[in-house]
C-alpha atoms as an extended CHARMM CRD file, in Angstrom:
* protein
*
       152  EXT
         1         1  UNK       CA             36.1390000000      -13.9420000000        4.5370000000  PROA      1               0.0000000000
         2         2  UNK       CA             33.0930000000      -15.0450000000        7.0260000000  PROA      2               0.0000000000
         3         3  UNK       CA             34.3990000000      -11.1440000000        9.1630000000  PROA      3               0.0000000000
         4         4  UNK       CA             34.0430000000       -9.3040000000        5.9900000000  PROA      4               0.0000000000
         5         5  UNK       CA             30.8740000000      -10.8610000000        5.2310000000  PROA      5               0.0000000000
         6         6  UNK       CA             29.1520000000      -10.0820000000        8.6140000000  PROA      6               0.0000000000
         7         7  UNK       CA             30.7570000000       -6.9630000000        8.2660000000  PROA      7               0.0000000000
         8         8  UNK       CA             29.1550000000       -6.2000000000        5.2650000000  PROA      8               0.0000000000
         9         9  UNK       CA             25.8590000000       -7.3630000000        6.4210000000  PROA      9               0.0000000000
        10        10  UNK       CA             25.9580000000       -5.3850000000        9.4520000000  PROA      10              0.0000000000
        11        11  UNK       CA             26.5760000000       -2.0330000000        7.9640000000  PROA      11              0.0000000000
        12        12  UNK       CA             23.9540000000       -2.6680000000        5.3980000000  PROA      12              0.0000000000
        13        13  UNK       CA             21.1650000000       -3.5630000000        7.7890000000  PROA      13              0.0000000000
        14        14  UNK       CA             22.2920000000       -0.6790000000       10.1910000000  PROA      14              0.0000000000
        15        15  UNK       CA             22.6330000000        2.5170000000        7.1270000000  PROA      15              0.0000000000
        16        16  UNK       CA             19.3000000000        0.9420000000        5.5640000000  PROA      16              0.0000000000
        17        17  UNK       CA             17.3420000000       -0.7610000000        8.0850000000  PROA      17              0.0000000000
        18        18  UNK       CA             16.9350000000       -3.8030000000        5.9850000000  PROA      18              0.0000000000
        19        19  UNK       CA             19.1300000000       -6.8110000000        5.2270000000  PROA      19              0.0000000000
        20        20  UNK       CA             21.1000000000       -6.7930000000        1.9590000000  PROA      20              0.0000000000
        21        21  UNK       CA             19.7700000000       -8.8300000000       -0.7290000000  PROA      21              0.0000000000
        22        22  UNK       CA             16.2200000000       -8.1010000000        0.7460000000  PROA      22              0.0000000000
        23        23  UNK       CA             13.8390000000       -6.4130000000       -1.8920000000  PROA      23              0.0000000000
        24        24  UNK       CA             11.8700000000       -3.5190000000       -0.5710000000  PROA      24              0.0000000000
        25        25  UNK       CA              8.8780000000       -4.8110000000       -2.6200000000  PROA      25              0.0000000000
        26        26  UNK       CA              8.7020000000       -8.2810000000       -0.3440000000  PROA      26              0.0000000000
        27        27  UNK       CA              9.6600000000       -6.2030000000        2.7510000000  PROA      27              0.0000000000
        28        28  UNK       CA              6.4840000000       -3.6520000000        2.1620000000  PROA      28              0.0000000000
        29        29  UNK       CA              4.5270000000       -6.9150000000        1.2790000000  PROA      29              0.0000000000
        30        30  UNK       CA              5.4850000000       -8.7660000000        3.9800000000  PROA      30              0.0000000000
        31        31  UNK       CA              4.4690000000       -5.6330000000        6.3040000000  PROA      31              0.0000000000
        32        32  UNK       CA              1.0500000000       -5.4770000000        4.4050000000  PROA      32              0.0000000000
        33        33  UNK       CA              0.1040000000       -9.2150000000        4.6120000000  PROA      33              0.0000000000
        34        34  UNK       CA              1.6710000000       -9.4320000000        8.4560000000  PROA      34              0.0000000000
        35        35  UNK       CA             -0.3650000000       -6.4020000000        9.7810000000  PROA      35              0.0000000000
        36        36  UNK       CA             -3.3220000000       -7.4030000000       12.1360000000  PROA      36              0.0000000000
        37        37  UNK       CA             -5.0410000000       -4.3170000000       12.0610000000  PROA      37              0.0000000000
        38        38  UNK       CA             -6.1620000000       -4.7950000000        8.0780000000  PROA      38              0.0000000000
        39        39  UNK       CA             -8.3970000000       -6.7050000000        7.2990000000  PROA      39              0.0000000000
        40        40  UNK       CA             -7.6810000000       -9.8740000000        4.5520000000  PROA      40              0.0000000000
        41        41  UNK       CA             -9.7000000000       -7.8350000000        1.8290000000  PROA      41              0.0000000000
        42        42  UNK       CA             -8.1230000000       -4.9700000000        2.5020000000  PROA      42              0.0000000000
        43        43  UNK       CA             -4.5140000000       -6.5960000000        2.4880000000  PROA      43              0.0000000000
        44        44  UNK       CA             -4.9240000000       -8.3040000000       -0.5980000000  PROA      44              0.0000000000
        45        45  UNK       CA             -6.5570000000       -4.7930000000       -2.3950000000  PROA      45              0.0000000000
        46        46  UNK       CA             -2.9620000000       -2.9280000000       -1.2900000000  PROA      46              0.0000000000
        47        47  UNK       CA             -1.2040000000       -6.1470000000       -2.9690000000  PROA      47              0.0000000000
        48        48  UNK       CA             -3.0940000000       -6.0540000000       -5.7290000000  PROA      48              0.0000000000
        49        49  UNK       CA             -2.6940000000       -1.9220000000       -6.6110000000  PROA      49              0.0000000000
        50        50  UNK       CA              0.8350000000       -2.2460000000       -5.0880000000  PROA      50              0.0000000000
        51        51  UNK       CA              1.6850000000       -4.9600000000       -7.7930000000  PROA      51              0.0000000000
        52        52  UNK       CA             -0.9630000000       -3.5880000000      -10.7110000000  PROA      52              0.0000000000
        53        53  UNK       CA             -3.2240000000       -6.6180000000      -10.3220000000  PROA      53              0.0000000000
        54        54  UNK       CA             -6.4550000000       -5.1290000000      -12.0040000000  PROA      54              0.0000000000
        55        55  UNK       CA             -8.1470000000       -8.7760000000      -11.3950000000  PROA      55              0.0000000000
        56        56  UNK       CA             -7.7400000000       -9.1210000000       -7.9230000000  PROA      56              0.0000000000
        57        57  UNK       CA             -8.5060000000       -5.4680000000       -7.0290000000  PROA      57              0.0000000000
        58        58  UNK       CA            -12.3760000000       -5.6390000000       -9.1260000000  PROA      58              0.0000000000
        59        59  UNK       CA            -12.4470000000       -8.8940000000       -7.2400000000  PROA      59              0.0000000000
        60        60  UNK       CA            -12.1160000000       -7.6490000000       -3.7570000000  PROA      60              0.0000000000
        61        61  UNK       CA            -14.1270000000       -4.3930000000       -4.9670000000  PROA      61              0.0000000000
        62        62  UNK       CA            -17.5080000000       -6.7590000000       -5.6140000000  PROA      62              0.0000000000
        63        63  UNK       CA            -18.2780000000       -6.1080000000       -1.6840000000  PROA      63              0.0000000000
        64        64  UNK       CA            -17.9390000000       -3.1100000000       -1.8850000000  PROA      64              0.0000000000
        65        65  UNK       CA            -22.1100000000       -1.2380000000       -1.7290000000  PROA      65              0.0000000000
        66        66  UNK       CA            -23.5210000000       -0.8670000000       -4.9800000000  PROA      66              0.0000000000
        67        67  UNK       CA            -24.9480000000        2.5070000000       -3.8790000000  PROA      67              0.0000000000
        68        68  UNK       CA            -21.6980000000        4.2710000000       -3.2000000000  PROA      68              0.0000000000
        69        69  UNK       CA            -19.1220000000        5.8350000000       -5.7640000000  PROA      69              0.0000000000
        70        70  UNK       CA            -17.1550000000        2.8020000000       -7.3280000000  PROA      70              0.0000000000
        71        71  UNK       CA            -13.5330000000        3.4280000000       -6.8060000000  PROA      71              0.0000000000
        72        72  UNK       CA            -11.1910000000        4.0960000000       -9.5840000000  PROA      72              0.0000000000
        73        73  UNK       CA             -9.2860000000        1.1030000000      -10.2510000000  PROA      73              0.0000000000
        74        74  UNK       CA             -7.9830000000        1.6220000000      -13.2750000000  PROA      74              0.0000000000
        75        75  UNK       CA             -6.7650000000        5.2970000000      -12.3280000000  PROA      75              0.0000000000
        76        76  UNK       CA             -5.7720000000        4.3310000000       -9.3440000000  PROA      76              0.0000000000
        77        77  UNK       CA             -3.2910000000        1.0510000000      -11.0120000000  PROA      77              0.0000000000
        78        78  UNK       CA             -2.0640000000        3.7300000000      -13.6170000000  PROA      78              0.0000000000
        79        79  UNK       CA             -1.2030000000        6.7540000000      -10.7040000000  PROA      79              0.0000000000
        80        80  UNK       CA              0.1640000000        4.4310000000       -8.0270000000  PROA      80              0.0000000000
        81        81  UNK       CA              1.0150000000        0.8150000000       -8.5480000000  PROA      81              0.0000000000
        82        82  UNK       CA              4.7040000000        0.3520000000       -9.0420000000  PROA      82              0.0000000000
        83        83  UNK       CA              5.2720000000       -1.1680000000      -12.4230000000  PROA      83              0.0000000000
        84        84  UNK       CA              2.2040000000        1.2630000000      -14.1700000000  PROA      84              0.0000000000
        85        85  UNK       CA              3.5070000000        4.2610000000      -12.3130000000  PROA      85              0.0000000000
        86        86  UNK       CA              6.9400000000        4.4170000000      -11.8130000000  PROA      86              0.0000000000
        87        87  UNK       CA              6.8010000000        4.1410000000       -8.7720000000  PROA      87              0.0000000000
        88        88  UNK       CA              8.5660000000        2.3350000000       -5.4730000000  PROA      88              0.0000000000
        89        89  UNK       CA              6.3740000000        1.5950000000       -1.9920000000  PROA      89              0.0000000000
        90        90  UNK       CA              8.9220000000        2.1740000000        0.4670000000  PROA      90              0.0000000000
        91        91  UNK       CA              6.2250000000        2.1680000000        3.4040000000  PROA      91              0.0000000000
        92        92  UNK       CA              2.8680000000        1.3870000000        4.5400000000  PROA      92              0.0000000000
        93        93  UNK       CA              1.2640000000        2.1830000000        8.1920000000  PROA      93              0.0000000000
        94        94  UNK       CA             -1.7790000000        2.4100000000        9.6380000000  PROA      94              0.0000000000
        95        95  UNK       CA             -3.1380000000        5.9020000000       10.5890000000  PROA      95              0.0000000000
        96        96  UNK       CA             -6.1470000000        5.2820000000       12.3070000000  PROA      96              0.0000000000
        97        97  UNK       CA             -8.3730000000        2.9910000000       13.1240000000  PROA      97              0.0000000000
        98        98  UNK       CA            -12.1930000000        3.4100000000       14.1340000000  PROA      98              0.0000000000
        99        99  UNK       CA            -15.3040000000        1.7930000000       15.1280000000  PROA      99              0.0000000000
       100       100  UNK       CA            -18.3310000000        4.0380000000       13.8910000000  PROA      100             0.0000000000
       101       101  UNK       CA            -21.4610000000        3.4390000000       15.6730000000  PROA      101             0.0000000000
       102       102  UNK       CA            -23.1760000000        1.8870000000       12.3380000000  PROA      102             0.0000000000
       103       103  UNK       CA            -20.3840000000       -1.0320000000       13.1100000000  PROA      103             0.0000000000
       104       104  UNK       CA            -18.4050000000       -0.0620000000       10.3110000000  PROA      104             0.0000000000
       105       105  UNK       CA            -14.7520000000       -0.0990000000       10.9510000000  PROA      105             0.0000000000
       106       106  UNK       CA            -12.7170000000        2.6960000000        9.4310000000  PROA      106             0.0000000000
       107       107  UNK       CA             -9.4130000000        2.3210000000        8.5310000000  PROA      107             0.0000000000
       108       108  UNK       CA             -6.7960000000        4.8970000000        7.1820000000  PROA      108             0.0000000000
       109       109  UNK       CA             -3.6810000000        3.9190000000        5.2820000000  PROA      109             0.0000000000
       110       110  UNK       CA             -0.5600000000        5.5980000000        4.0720000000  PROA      110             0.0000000000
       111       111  UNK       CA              1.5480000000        4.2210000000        1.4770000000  PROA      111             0.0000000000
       112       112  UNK       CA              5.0000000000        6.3910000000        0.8370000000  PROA      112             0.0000000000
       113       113  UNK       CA              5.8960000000        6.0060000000       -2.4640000000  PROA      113             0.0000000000
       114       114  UNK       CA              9.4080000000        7.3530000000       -3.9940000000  PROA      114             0.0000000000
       115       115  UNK       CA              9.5800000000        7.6230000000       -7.9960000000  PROA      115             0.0000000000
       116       116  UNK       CA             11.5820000000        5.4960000000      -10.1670000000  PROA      116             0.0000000000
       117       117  UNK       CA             15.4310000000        6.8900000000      -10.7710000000  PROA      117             0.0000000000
       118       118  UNK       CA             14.3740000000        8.0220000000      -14.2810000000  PROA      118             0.0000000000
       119       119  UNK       CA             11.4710000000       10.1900000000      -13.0160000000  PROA      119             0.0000000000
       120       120  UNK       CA             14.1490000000       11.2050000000      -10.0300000000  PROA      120             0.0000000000
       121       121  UNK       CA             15.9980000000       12.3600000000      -12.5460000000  PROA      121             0.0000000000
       122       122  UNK       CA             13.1390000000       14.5340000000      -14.1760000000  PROA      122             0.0000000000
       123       123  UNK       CA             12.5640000000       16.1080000000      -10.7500000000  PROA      123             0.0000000000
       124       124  UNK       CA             10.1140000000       13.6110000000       -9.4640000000  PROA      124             0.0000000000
       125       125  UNK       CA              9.3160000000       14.1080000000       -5.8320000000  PROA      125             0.0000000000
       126       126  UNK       CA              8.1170000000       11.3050000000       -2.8250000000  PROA      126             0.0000000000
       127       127  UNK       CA              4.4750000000       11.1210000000       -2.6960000000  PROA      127             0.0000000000
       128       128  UNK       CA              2.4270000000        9.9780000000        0.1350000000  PROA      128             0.0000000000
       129       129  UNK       CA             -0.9940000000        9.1040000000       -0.3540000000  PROA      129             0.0000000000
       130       130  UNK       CA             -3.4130000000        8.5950000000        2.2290000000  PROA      130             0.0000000000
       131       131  UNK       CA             -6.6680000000        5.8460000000        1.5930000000  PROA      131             0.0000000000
       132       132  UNK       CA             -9.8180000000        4.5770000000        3.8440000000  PROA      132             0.0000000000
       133       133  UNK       CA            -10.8960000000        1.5140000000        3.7090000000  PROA      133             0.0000000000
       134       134  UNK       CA            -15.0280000000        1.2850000000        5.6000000000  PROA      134             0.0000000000
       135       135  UNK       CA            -14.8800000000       -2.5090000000        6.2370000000  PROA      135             0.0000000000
       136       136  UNK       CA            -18.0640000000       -4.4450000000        7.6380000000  PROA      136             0.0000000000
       137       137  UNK       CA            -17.1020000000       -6.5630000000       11.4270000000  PROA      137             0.0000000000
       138       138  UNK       CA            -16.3500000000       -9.5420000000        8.6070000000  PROA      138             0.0000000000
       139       139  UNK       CA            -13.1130000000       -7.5830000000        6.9080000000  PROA      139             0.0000000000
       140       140  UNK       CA            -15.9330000000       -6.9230000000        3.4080000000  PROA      140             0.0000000000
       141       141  UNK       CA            -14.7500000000       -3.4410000000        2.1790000000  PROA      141             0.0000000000
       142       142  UNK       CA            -17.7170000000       -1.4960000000        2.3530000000  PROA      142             0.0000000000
       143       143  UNK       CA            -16.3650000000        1.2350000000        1.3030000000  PROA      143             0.0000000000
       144       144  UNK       CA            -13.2860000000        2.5230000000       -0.6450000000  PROA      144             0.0000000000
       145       145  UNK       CA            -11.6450000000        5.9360000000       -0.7330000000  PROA      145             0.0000000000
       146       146  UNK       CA             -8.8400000000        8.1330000000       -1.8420000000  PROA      146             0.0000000000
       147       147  UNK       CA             -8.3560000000       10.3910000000        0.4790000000  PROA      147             0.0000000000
       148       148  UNK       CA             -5.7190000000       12.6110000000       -0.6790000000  PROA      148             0.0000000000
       149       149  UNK       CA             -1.8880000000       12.5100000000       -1.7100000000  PROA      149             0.0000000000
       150       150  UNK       CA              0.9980000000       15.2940000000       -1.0640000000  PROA      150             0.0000000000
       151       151  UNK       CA              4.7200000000       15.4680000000       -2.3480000000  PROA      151             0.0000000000
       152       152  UNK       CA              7.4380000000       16.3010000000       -0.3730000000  PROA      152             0.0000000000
């Protein structure tokens, strides 16, 4: 019985690169909150979007410079968090990261998303969508942006 177990286990973690019984949602948060290139405003904003937290994302948004376009929230919670839109995170990774000579640190984000099995089913397509975060040398989003999205 213990074989077929570890069997099982084995070939699960190998065909999906994760280990059975191991959501997808706490492995993409786990890789959000473990990832020392973002900084703690910007992890918690993914959470947030990632889990349709409107609170948490105008919280972490109240750094963000009057003077510049406000993001979206509430488009952005209905297009791309998982339980408003469908939608599954199956990744998130770091693009690029840049010091500009302001101070400002730019960072670029991808989060792969795959559609839910009923929108599958409708001919829904993986989307990945591509976001920079301008944070001040403290981790403060300065800045917020959509950059684009694509479907593949």
């Amino acid at each position: 019985l213990l074989l077929l177990l570890a069997s099982i286990f084995a070939t699960s973690y190998f065909v999906t690169g994760s280990a059975p019984l191991v959501s997808k949602s706490s492995s993409i948060r786990n890789n959000i909150q473990n990832n020392p290139q973002l900084s703690d405003d910007v992890k918690n904003w993914l959470l947030a979007l990632q889990a349709g937290n409107i609170d948490t994302m105008v919280s972490v948004e109240k750094s963000i410079n009057p003077s510049t376009r406000p993001p979206d929230t509430a488009l952005y919670l209905l297009q791309f968090s998982e339980p408003r839109a469908q939608v599954k995170w199956t990744n998130v990774s770091v693009s690029s990261i840049k010091t500009a000579p302001d101070g400002l640190v730019d960072t670029y984000v991808e989060v792969d998303m795959t559609p839910s099995p009923q929108v599958q089913a409708q001919g829904g397509t993986k989307t990945v969508v591509l976001w920079h975060f301008a944070t001040d040398p403290a981790g403060r989003i300065y800045l917020l942006d959509y950059v684009s999205s694509r479907t593949s």
